[in-house]
mmCIF file of C-alpha atoms in Angstrom:
data_model
loop_
_atom_site.group_PDB
_atom_site.id
_atom_site.type_symbol
_atom_site.label_atom_id
_atom_site.label_comp_id
_atom_site.label_asym_id
_atom_site.label_seq_id
_atom_site.Cartn_x
_atom_site.Cartn_y
_atom_site.Cartn_z
ATOM 1 C CA UNK Z 1 2.511 -23.155 -0.116
ATOM 2 C CA UNK Z 2 4.604 -21.985 -3.064
ATOM 3 C CA UNK Z 3 5.852 -18.410 -2.912
ATOM 4 C CA UNK Z 4 6.956 -16.048 -5.659
ATOM 5 C CA UNK Z 5 10.551 -16.308 -4.484
ATOM 6 C CA UNK Z 6 10.604 -20.057 -5.166
ATOM 7 C CA UNK Z 7 10.226 -19.379 -8.884
ATOM 8 C CA UNK Z 8 13.239 -18.432 -10.953
ATOM 9 C CA UNK Z 9 13.025 -15.110 -12.765
ATOM 10 C CA UNK Z 10 12.658 -17.019 -16.049
ATOM 11 C CA UNK Z 11 9.817 -19.232 -14.786
ATOM 12 C CA UNK Z 12 8.086 -16.230 -13.256
ATOM 13 C CA UNK Z 13 8.248 -14.425 -16.590
ATOM 14 C CA UNK Z 14 6.848 -17.422 -18.456
ATOM 15 C CA UNK Z 15 3.903 -17.789 -16.093
ATOM 16 C CA UNK Z 16 3.106 -14.088 -16.204
ATOM 17 C CA UNK Z 17 3.208 -14.049 -19.994
ATOM 18 C CA UNK Z 18 1.090 -17.206 -20.214
ATOM 19 C CA UNK Z 19 -1.848 -18.087 -17.996
ATOM 20 C CA UNK Z 20 -0.759 -15.533 -15.395
ATOM 21 C CA UNK Z 21 0.055 -15.640 -11.689
ATOM 22 C CA UNK Z 22 -2.486 -15.764 -8.897
ATOM 23 C CA UNK Z 23 -0.775 -13.576 -6.313
ATOM 24 C CA UNK Z 24 -1.935 -13.566 -2.703
ATOM 25 C CA UNK Z 25 -1.847 -10.234 -0.865
ATOM 26 C CA UNK Z 26 -3.583 -10.514 2.482
ATOM 27 C CA UNK Z 27 -7.264 -11.315 1.996
ATOM 28 C CA UNK Z 28 -7.137 -10.725 -1.769
ATOM 29 C CA UNK Z 29 -5.967 -12.787 -4.723
ATOM 30 C CA UNK Z 30 -4.979 -11.061 -7.954
ATOM 31 C CA UNK Z 31 -4.617 -12.858 -11.260
ATOM 32 C CA UNK Z 32 -1.898 -10.914 -13.065
ATOM 33 C CA UNK Z 33 -0.812 -11.367 -16.675
ATOM 34 C CA UNK Z 34 1.924 -9.490 -18.513
ATOM 35 C CA UNK Z 35 4.705 -10.136 -20.999
ATOM 36 C CA UNK Z 36 6.433 -6.852 -20.092
ATOM 37 C CA UNK Z 37 9.843 -7.644 -18.544
ATOM 38 C CA UNK Z 38 9.791 -4.774 -16.021
ATOM 39 C CA UNK Z 39 6.573 -6.152 -14.507
ATOM 40 C CA UNK Z 40 8.182 -9.549 -13.958
ATOM 41 C CA UNK Z 41 11.293 -7.823 -12.586
ATOM 42 C CA UNK Z 42 9.190 -5.852 -10.075
ATOM 43 C CA UNK Z 43 7.204 -8.884 -8.926
ATOM 44 C CA UNK Z 44 10.376 -10.962 -8.604
ATOM 45 C CA UNK Z 45 12.141 -8.258 -6.578
ATOM 46 C CA UNK Z 46 9.357 -6.999 -4.312
ATOM 47 C CA UNK Z 47 6.906 -9.906 -3.955
ATOM 48 C CA UNK Z 48 9.317 -12.783 -3.254
ATOM 49 C CA UNK Z 49 7.700 -13.568 0.124
ATOM 50 C CA UNK Z 50 4.100 -13.605 -1.136
ATOM 51 C CA UNK Z 51 2.116 -16.828 -1.629
ATOM 52 C CA UNK Z 52 0.990 -18.053 -5.031
ATOM 53 C CA UNK Z 53 -2.604 -19.247 -5.093
ATOM 54 C CA UNK Z 54 -3.698 -22.293 -7.147
ATOM 55 C CA UNK Z 55 -3.845 -21.609 -10.872
ATOM 56 C CA UNK Z 56 -7.442 -22.846 -11.073
ATOM 57 C CA UNK Z 57 -8.557 -21.009 -7.929
ATOM 58 C CA UNK Z 58 -10.680 -17.909 -7.410
ATOM 59 C CA UNK Z 59 -9.221 -14.448 -7.965
ATOM 60 C CA UNK Z 60 -10.715 -11.227 -6.636
ATOM 61 C CA UNK Z 61 -9.140 -9.155 -9.406
ATOM 62 C CA UNK Z 62 -8.002 -9.953 -12.946
ATOM 63 C CA UNK Z 63 -5.359 -7.532 -14.241
ATOM 64 C CA UNK Z 64 -3.311 -7.490 -17.420
ATOM 65 C CA UNK Z 65 -0.535 -5.078 -18.355
ATOM 66 C CA UNK Z 66 0.011 -4.963 -22.085
ATOM 67 C CA UNK Z 67 1.417 -2.774 -24.819
ATOM 68 C CA UNK Z 68 -1.246 -1.091 -27.020
ATOM 69 C CA UNK Z 69 -1.223 -2.313 -30.615
ATOM 70 C CA UNK Z 70 -0.886 1.096 -32.195
ATOM 71 C CA UNK Z 71 1.925 3.072 -33.792
ATOM 72 C CA UNK Z 72 2.854 4.161 -30.267
ATOM 73 C CA UNK Z 73 4.021 0.582 -29.750
ATOM 74 C CA UNK Z 74 7.218 1.628 -31.524
ATOM 75 C CA UNK Z 75 7.172 5.436 -31.237
ATOM 76 C CA UNK Z 76 7.025 6.317 -27.550
ATOM 77 C CA UNK Z 77 6.112 2.814 -26.245
ATOM 78 C CA UNK Z 78 3.240 2.698 -23.776
ATOM 79 C CA UNK Z 79 1.552 0.304 -21.361
ATOM 80 C CA UNK Z 80 -2.157 -0.241 -20.788
ATOM 81 C CA UNK Z 81 -3.780 -1.778 -17.700
ATOM 82 C CA UNK Z 82 -6.773 -4.023 -18.364
ATOM 83 C CA UNK Z 83 -9.237 -4.819 -15.580
ATOM 84 C CA UNK Z 84 -11.411 -7.835 -16.388
ATOM 85 C CA UNK Z 85 -10.267 -7.417 -19.979
ATOM 86 C CA UNK Z 86 -11.333 -3.761 -20.191
ATOM 87 C CA UNK Z 87 -9.158 -0.680 -20.373
ATOM 88 C CA UNK Z 88 -10.320 1.765 -17.687
ATOM 89 C CA UNK Z 89 -7.210 3.949 -17.502
ATOM 90 C CA UNK Z 90 -5.259 5.978 -20.013
ATOM 91 C CA UNK Z 91 -1.985 4.404 -21.235
ATOM 92 C CA UNK Z 92 1.267 5.390 -19.577
ATOM 93 C CA UNK Z 93 4.893 5.323 -20.781
ATOM 94 C CA UNK Z 94 6.214 1.762 -20.878
ATOM 95 C CA UNK Z 95 8.803 2.330 -18.133
ATOM 96 C CA UNK Z 96 5.904 2.993 -15.725
ATOM 97 C CA UNK Z 97 4.476 -0.515 -16.129
ATOM 98 C CA UNK Z 98 5.275 -1.748 -12.622
ATOM 99 C CA UNK Z 99 4.081 1.422 -10.833
ATOM 100 C CA UNK Z 100 0.920 1.148 -12.944
ATOM 101 C CA UNK Z 101 0.348 -2.330 -11.519
ATOM 102 C CA UNK Z 102 0.704 -0.983 -7.970
ATOM 103 C CA UNK Z 103 -1.641 1.940 -8.654
ATOM 104 C CA UNK Z 104 -4.108 -0.338 -10.419
ATOM 105 C CA UNK Z 105 -4.220 -2.801 -7.544
ATOM 106 C CA UNK Z 106 -4.826 0.099 -5.136
ATOM 107 C CA UNK Z 107 -7.738 1.138 -7.347
ATOM 108 C CA UNK Z 108 -9.170 -2.388 -7.339
ATOM 109 C CA UNK Z 109 -9.202 -2.593 -3.561
ATOM 110 C CA UNK Z 110 -10.370 0.974 -2.902
ATOM 111 C CA UNK Z 111 -13.228 0.780 -5.404
ATOM 112 C CA UNK Z 112 -14.356 -2.837 -5.036
ATOM 113 C CA UNK Z 113 -13.705 -4.071 -1.467
ATOM 114 C CA UNK Z 114 -16.796 -2.518 0.096
ATOM 115 C CA UNK Z 115 -17.130 -5.139 2.796
ATOM 116 C CA UNK Z 116 -14.617 -2.874 4.586
ATOM 117 C CA UNK Z 117 -14.539 0.802 5.425
ATOM 118 C CA UNK Z 118 -11.483 1.929 3.450
ATOM 119 C CA UNK Z 119 -9.347 4.853 4.611
ATOM 120 C CA UNK Z 120 -6.569 6.378 2.509
ATOM 121 C CA UNK Z 121 -3.927 5.909 5.193
ATOM 122 C CA UNK Z 122 -0.943 3.841 6.221
ATOM 123 C CA UNK Z 123 -1.483 1.510 9.150
ATOM 124 C CA UNK Z 124 1.144 -0.146 11.370
ATOM 125 C CA UNK Z 125 0.951 -2.328 14.486
ATOM 126 C CA UNK Z 126 3.001 -3.122 17.558
ATOM 127 C CA UNK Z 127 1.957 -5.173 20.565
ATOM 128 C CA UNK Z 128 -1.478 -5.840 19.087
ATOM 129 C CA UNK Z 129 -2.389 -2.154 18.757
ATOM 130 C CA UNK Z 130 -2.386 -0.248 15.496
ATOM 131 C CA UNK Z 131 -1.643 3.329 14.487
ATOM 132 C CA UNK Z 132 -3.471 4.727 11.465
ATOM 133 C CA UNK Z 133 -1.562 7.421 9.544
ATOM 134 C CA UNK Z 134 -3.768 9.398 7.152
ATOM 135 C CA UNK Z 135 -2.009 12.213 5.323
ATOM 136 C CA UNK Z 136 -2.025 14.057 1.991
ATOM 137 C CA UNK Z 137 0.760 13.512 -0.586
ATOM 138 C CA UNK Z 138 4.023 15.145 0.418
ATOM 139 C CA UNK Z 139 3.369 14.915 4.150
ATOM 140 C CA UNK Z 140 6.096 12.338 4.815
ATOM 141 C CA UNK Z 141 3.605 9.600 5.673
ATOM 142 C CA UNK Z 142 5.236 6.869 3.576
ATOM 143 C CA UNK Z 143 8.739 7.906 4.683
ATOM 144 C CA UNK Z 144 7.700 7.624 8.319
ATOM 145 C CA UNK Z 145 5.902 4.326 7.666
ATOM 146 C CA UNK Z 146 8.961 2.816 5.945
ATOM 147 C CA UNK Z 147 11.231 3.877 8.805
ATOM 148 C CA UNK Z 148 8.899 2.491 11.487
ATOM 149 C CA UNK Z 149 8.553 -0.938 9.889
ATOM 150 C CA UNK Z 150 12.155 -1.064 8.664
ATOM 151 C CA UNK Z 151 13.965 -0.049 11.838
ATOM 152 C CA UNK Z 152 11.589 0.231 14.809
ATOM 153 C CA UNK Z 153 9.923 -3.178 14.643
ATOM 154 C CA UNK Z 154 6.392 -2.095 13.764
ATOM 155 C CA UNK Z 155 4.370 -4.465 11.593
ATOM 156 C CA UNK Z 156 3.201 -3.165 8.229
ATOM 157 C CA UNK Z 157 -0.506 -3.639 7.636
ATOM 158 C CA UNK Z 158 -0.570 -1.240 4.689
ATOM 159 C CA UNK Z 159 1.159 1.821 3.304
ATOM 160 C CA UNK Z 160 -1.891 3.121 1.426
ATOM 161 C CA UNK Z 161 -5.187 1.486 2.396
ATOM 162 C CA UNK Z 162 -6.527 0.973 5.916
ATOM 163 C CA UNK Z 163 -9.229 -1.725 5.852
ATOM 164 C CA UNK Z 164 -11.666 -1.589 8.780
ATOM 165 C CA UNK Z 165 -13.851 -4.672 9.162
ATOM 166 C CA UNK Z 166 -17.439 -3.554 9.607
ATOM 167 C CA UNK Z 167 -18.634 -6.376 11.841
ATOM 168 C CA UNK Z 168 -16.058 -6.065 14.629
ATOM 169 C CA UNK Z 169 -13.904 -2.948 14.036
ATOM 170 C CA UNK Z 170 -10.707 -4.932 13.461
ATOM 171 C CA UNK Z 171 -8.069 -3.724 10.994
ATOM 172 C CA UNK Z 172 -7.364 -6.181 8.191
ATOM 173 C CA UNK Z 173 -3.776 -6.324 6.833
ATOM 174 C CA UNK Z 174 -2.907 -5.598 3.229
ATOM 175 C CA UNK Z 175 0.925 -5.579 3.352
ATOM 176 C CA UNK Z 176 2.398 -4.588 0.003
ATOM 177 C CA UNK Z 177 5.477 -2.640 -1.151
ATOM 178 C CA UNK Z 178 5.780 0.859 0.315
ATOM 179 C CA UNK Z 179 5.555 3.610 -2.277
ATOM 180 C CA UNK Z 180 8.130 6.398 -2.006
ATOM 181 C CA UNK Z 181 8.240 9.598 -4.011
ATOM 182 C CA UNK Z 182 10.882 12.148 -4.927
ATOM 183 C CA UNK Z 183 13.156 13.174 -2.029
ATOM 184 C CA UNK Z 184 11.908 10.420 0.278
ATOM 185 C CA UNK Z 185 13.602 7.822 -1.954
ATOM 186 C CA UNK Z 186 17.098 9.027 -1.058
ATOM 187 C CA UNK Z 187 16.091 9.563 2.576
ATOM 188 C CA UNK Z 188 15.014 5.940 3.018
ATOM 189 C CA UNK Z 189 17.901 4.599 0.928
ATOM 190 C CA UNK Z 190 20.297 6.288 3.384
ATOM 191 C CA UNK Z 191 18.266 5.537 6.531
ATOM 192 C CA UNK Z 192 17.600 1.883 5.656
ATOM 193 C CA UNK Z 193 20.614 0.864 3.554
ATOM 194 C CA UNK Z 194 19.676 -2.835 3.710
ATOM 195 C CA UNK Z 195 16.145 -2.294 2.376
ATOM 196 C CA UNK Z 196 15.201 -3.780 -1.007
ATOM 197 C CA UNK Z 197 14.052 -0.986 -3.308
ATOM 198 C CA UNK Z 198 12.983 -0.931 -6.932
ATOM 199 C CA UNK Z 199 14.758 1.225 -9.495
ATOM 200 C CA UNK Z 200 13.254 4.762 -9.388
ATOM 201 C CA UNK Z 201 10.908 5.639 -12.249
ATOM 202 C CA UNK Z 202 10.946 9.300 -13.277
ATOM 203 C CA UNK Z 203 8.394 11.655 -14.819
ATOM 204 C CA UNK Z 204 5.247 9.962 -13.486
ATOM 205 C CA UNK Z 205 2.168 11.928 -12.451
ATOM 206 C CA UNK Z 206 3.541 11.641 -8.898
ATOM 207 C CA UNK Z 207 7.090 12.630 -9.823
ATOM 208 C CA UNK Z 208 9.850 10.077 -9.303
ATOM 209 C CA UNK Z 209 8.589 6.905 -7.609
ATOM 210 C CA UNK Z 210 10.174 3.766 -6.161
ATOM 211 C CA UNK Z 211 8.869 0.915 -4.032
ATOM 212 C CA UNK Z 212 10.371 -0.731 -0.938
ATOM 213 C CA UNK Z 213 9.828 -4.425 -0.258
ATOM 214 C CA UNK Z 214 7.509 -5.077 2.695
ATOM 215 C CA UNK Z 215 9.156 -6.887 5.644
ATOM 216 C CA UNK Z 216 8.860 -10.663 5.317
ATOM 217 C CA UNK Z 217 7.478 -10.876 8.875
ATOM 218 C CA UNK Z 218 4.632 -8.520 7.951
ATOM 219 C CA UNK Z 219 3.783 -10.598 4.869
ATOM 220 C CA UNK Z 220 3.818 -13.799 6.950
ATOM 221 C CA UNK Z 221 1.288 -12.274 9.379
ATOM 222 C CA UNK Z 222 -1.068 -11.024 6.683
ATOM 223 C CA UNK Z 223 -4.030 -12.924 8.162
ATOM 224 C CA UNK Z 224 -3.650 -11.421 11.668
ATOM 225 C CA UNK Z 225 -5.919 -8.466 12.331
ATOM 226 C CA UNK Z 226 -5.110 -5.641 14.751
ATOM 227 C CA UNK Z 227 -7.055 -3.344 17.054
ATOM 228 C CA UNK Z 228 -6.998 0.408 16.308
ATOM 229 C CA UNK Z 229 -5.454 2.479 19.101
ATOM 230 C CA UNK Z 230 -4.178 5.722 17.534
ATOM 231 C CA UNK Z 231 -5.041 7.970 14.599
ATOM 232 C CA UNK Z 232 -1.948 10.063 13.867
ATOM 233 C CA UNK Z 233 -1.968 12.783 11.202
ATOM 234 C CA UNK Z 234 1.761 13.136 10.382
ATOM 235 C CA UNK Z 235 3.561 15.952 8.618
ATOM 236 C CA UNK Z 236 7.237 16.405 7.891
ATOM 237 C CA UNK Z 237 8.425 19.985 8.547
ATOM 238 C CA UNK Z 238 12.096 20.651 7.859
ATOM 239 C CA UNK Z 239 13.904 21.963 10.937
ATOM 240 C CA UNK Z 240 10.805 21.957 13.129
ATOM 241 C CA UNK Z 241 10.804 20.400 16.616
ATOM 242 C CA UNK Z 242 8.775 17.253 17.148
ATOM 243 C CA UNK Z 243 5.234 18.073 18.206
ATOM 244 C CA UNK Z 244 2.231 15.899 19.018
ATOM 245 C CA UNK Z 245 -1.076 17.698 19.627
ATOM 246 C CA UNK Z 246 -4.092 15.716 20.899
ATOM 247 C CA UNK Z 247 -7.241 16.022 18.808
ATOM 248 C CA UNK Z 248 -10.838 15.973 19.980
ATOM 249 C CA UNK Z 249 -12.918 12.969 18.960
ATOM 250 C CA UNK Z 250 -15.130 15.093 16.703
ATOM 251 C CA UNK Z 251 -12.175 16.523 14.796
ATOM 252 C CA UNK Z 252 -10.561 13.105 14.466
ATOM 253 C CA UNK Z 253 -13.833 11.736 13.075
ATOM 254 C CA UNK Z 254 -14.249 14.509 10.501
ATOM 255 C CA UNK Z 255 -10.609 14.304 9.364
ATOM 256 C CA UNK Z 256 -10.838 10.519 8.966
ATOM 257 C CA UNK Z 257 -14.167 10.698 7.125
ATOM 258 C CA UNK Z 258 -12.549 13.045 4.627
ATOM 259 C CA UNK Z 259 -9.886 10.409 3.946
ATOM 260 C CA UNK Z 260 -12.343 7.531 3.375
ATOM 261 C CA UNK Z 261 -12.980 6.112 -0.087
ATOM 262 C CA UNK Z 262 -16.395 4.596 0.611
ATOM 263 C CA UNK Z 263 -17.753 6.280 3.754
ATOM 264 C CA UNK Z 264 -20.807 7.717 1.964
ATOM 265 C CA UNK Z 265 -21.394 4.522 -0.004
ATOM 266 C CA UNK Z 266 -21.632 2.452 3.183
ATOM 267 C CA UNK Z 267 -24.155 4.829 4.751
ATOM 268 C CA UNK Z 268 -25.115 4.013 8.335
ATOM 269 C CA UNK Z 269 -22.699 1.083 8.439
ATOM 270 C CA UNK Z 270 -19.842 3.396 7.506
ATOM 271 C CA UNK Z 271 -20.805 5.913 10.185
ATOM 272 C CA UNK Z 272 -21.063 3.237 12.864
ATOM 273 C CA UNK Z 273 -17.735 1.669 11.920
ATOM 274 C CA UNK Z 274 -15.889 4.994 11.826
ATOM 275 C CA UNK Z 275 -17.447 6.150 15.092
ATOM 276 C CA UNK Z 276 -16.353 2.924 16.760
ATOM 277 C CA UNK Z 277 -12.791 3.356 15.485
ATOM 278 C CA UNK Z 278 -12.578 6.925 16.743
ATOM 279 C CA UNK Z 279 -14.066 6.022 20.109
ATOM 280 C CA UNK Z 280 -11.300 3.550 20.911
ATOM 281 C CA UNK Z 281 -8.432 5.569 19.358
ATOM 282 C CA UNK Z 282 -6.435 8.577 20.488
ATOM 283 C CA UNK Z 283 -6.250 11.286 17.804
ATOM 284 C CA UNK Z 284 -2.994 13.220 17.319
ATOM 285 C CA UNK Z 285 -1.650 15.860 14.972
ATOM 286 C CA UNK Z 286 2.031 14.978 14.642
ATOM 287 C CA UNK Z 287 4.878 16.958 13.071
ATOM 288 C CA UNK Z 288 8.528 15.937 12.865
ATOM 289 C CA UNK Z 289 11.783 16.702 11.099
ATOM 290 C CA UNK Z 290 14.143 14.007 12.472
ATOM 291 C CA UNK Z 291 13.275 10.361 11.853
ATOM 292 C CA UNK Z 292 15.087 9.076 14.939
ATOM 293 C CA UNK Z 293 12.986 11.371 17.140
ATOM 294 C CA UNK Z 294 9.787 10.304 15.385
ATOM 295 C CA UNK Z 295 10.595 6.629 15.884
ATOM 296 C CA UNK Z 296 11.345 7.180 19.564
ATOM 297 C CA UNK Z 297 7.985 8.907 19.991
ATOM 298 C CA UNK Z 298 6.104 6.028 18.346
ATOM 299 C CA UNK Z 299 7.925 3.503 20.503
ATOM 300 C CA UNK Z 300 6.800 5.474 23.562
ATOM 301 C CA UNK Z 301 3.224 5.266 22.235
ATOM 302 C CA UNK Z 302 3.519 1.505 21.859
ATOM 303 C CA UNK Z 303 4.831 1.190 25.422
ATOM 304 C CA UNK Z 304 2.066 3.340 26.892
ATOM 305 C CA UNK Z 305 -1.117 1.987 28.450
#
């Protein structure tokens, strides 16, 4: 199957500006169209290992990034994201076009993929067992996730969206670029000097953002589900010693429910799926300040029985 990386940058740009690309990310196919160069640059840099679906095939989502045809096209250029031909989001500055694609695709999955229970959390796997990492912005969740998959051999299922299959409780991969913000960009650039990272974009609603390419091995295993084993609520605390505090099942359940996008929408099915996840997972409140120590702790988890 043809991958993004087999296209030259010029051919990629032509296809995006024309009929569009059908990009495979795990169980989803996105038809993406855009004539904006930074979008093609981002796809070429960060999605090289991803499969291209047939041009006449089905797509779960149809997205287009375009410049509004107003005076702002020349004075303070902007970008608009169209979903099924409709503009659902306010325009952003043009240099935020690629981050807007990433945010828009997150929105598509979190608001439309209701065959899964969707948790706002990173999820990684080692030895067939997965750790779910729900955390608010600024907690160090993405920094920890990038370090674990970039240096410690964990498989990336997702940096943002944990997809729990309702019928059997398996976690479905959605490996995509890892989103870093503000100070974490320099941390990961120094900690993983060989990582492929996009050029930082400043002054977004999330501050300065950059994206790290997902490991090729994680992309190649995007059809392999994993079994949940741990729910870890991480928090970076400068200068603090590493600490891991076990959580009761009830507290783990309530914390996870608060991080779900569609728990209420799914009703009884959502409750049953979340209860099953919590029942087979150990809940932990985890704080760290040194990445090496955090990685050693997670490796000990993976080795435990």
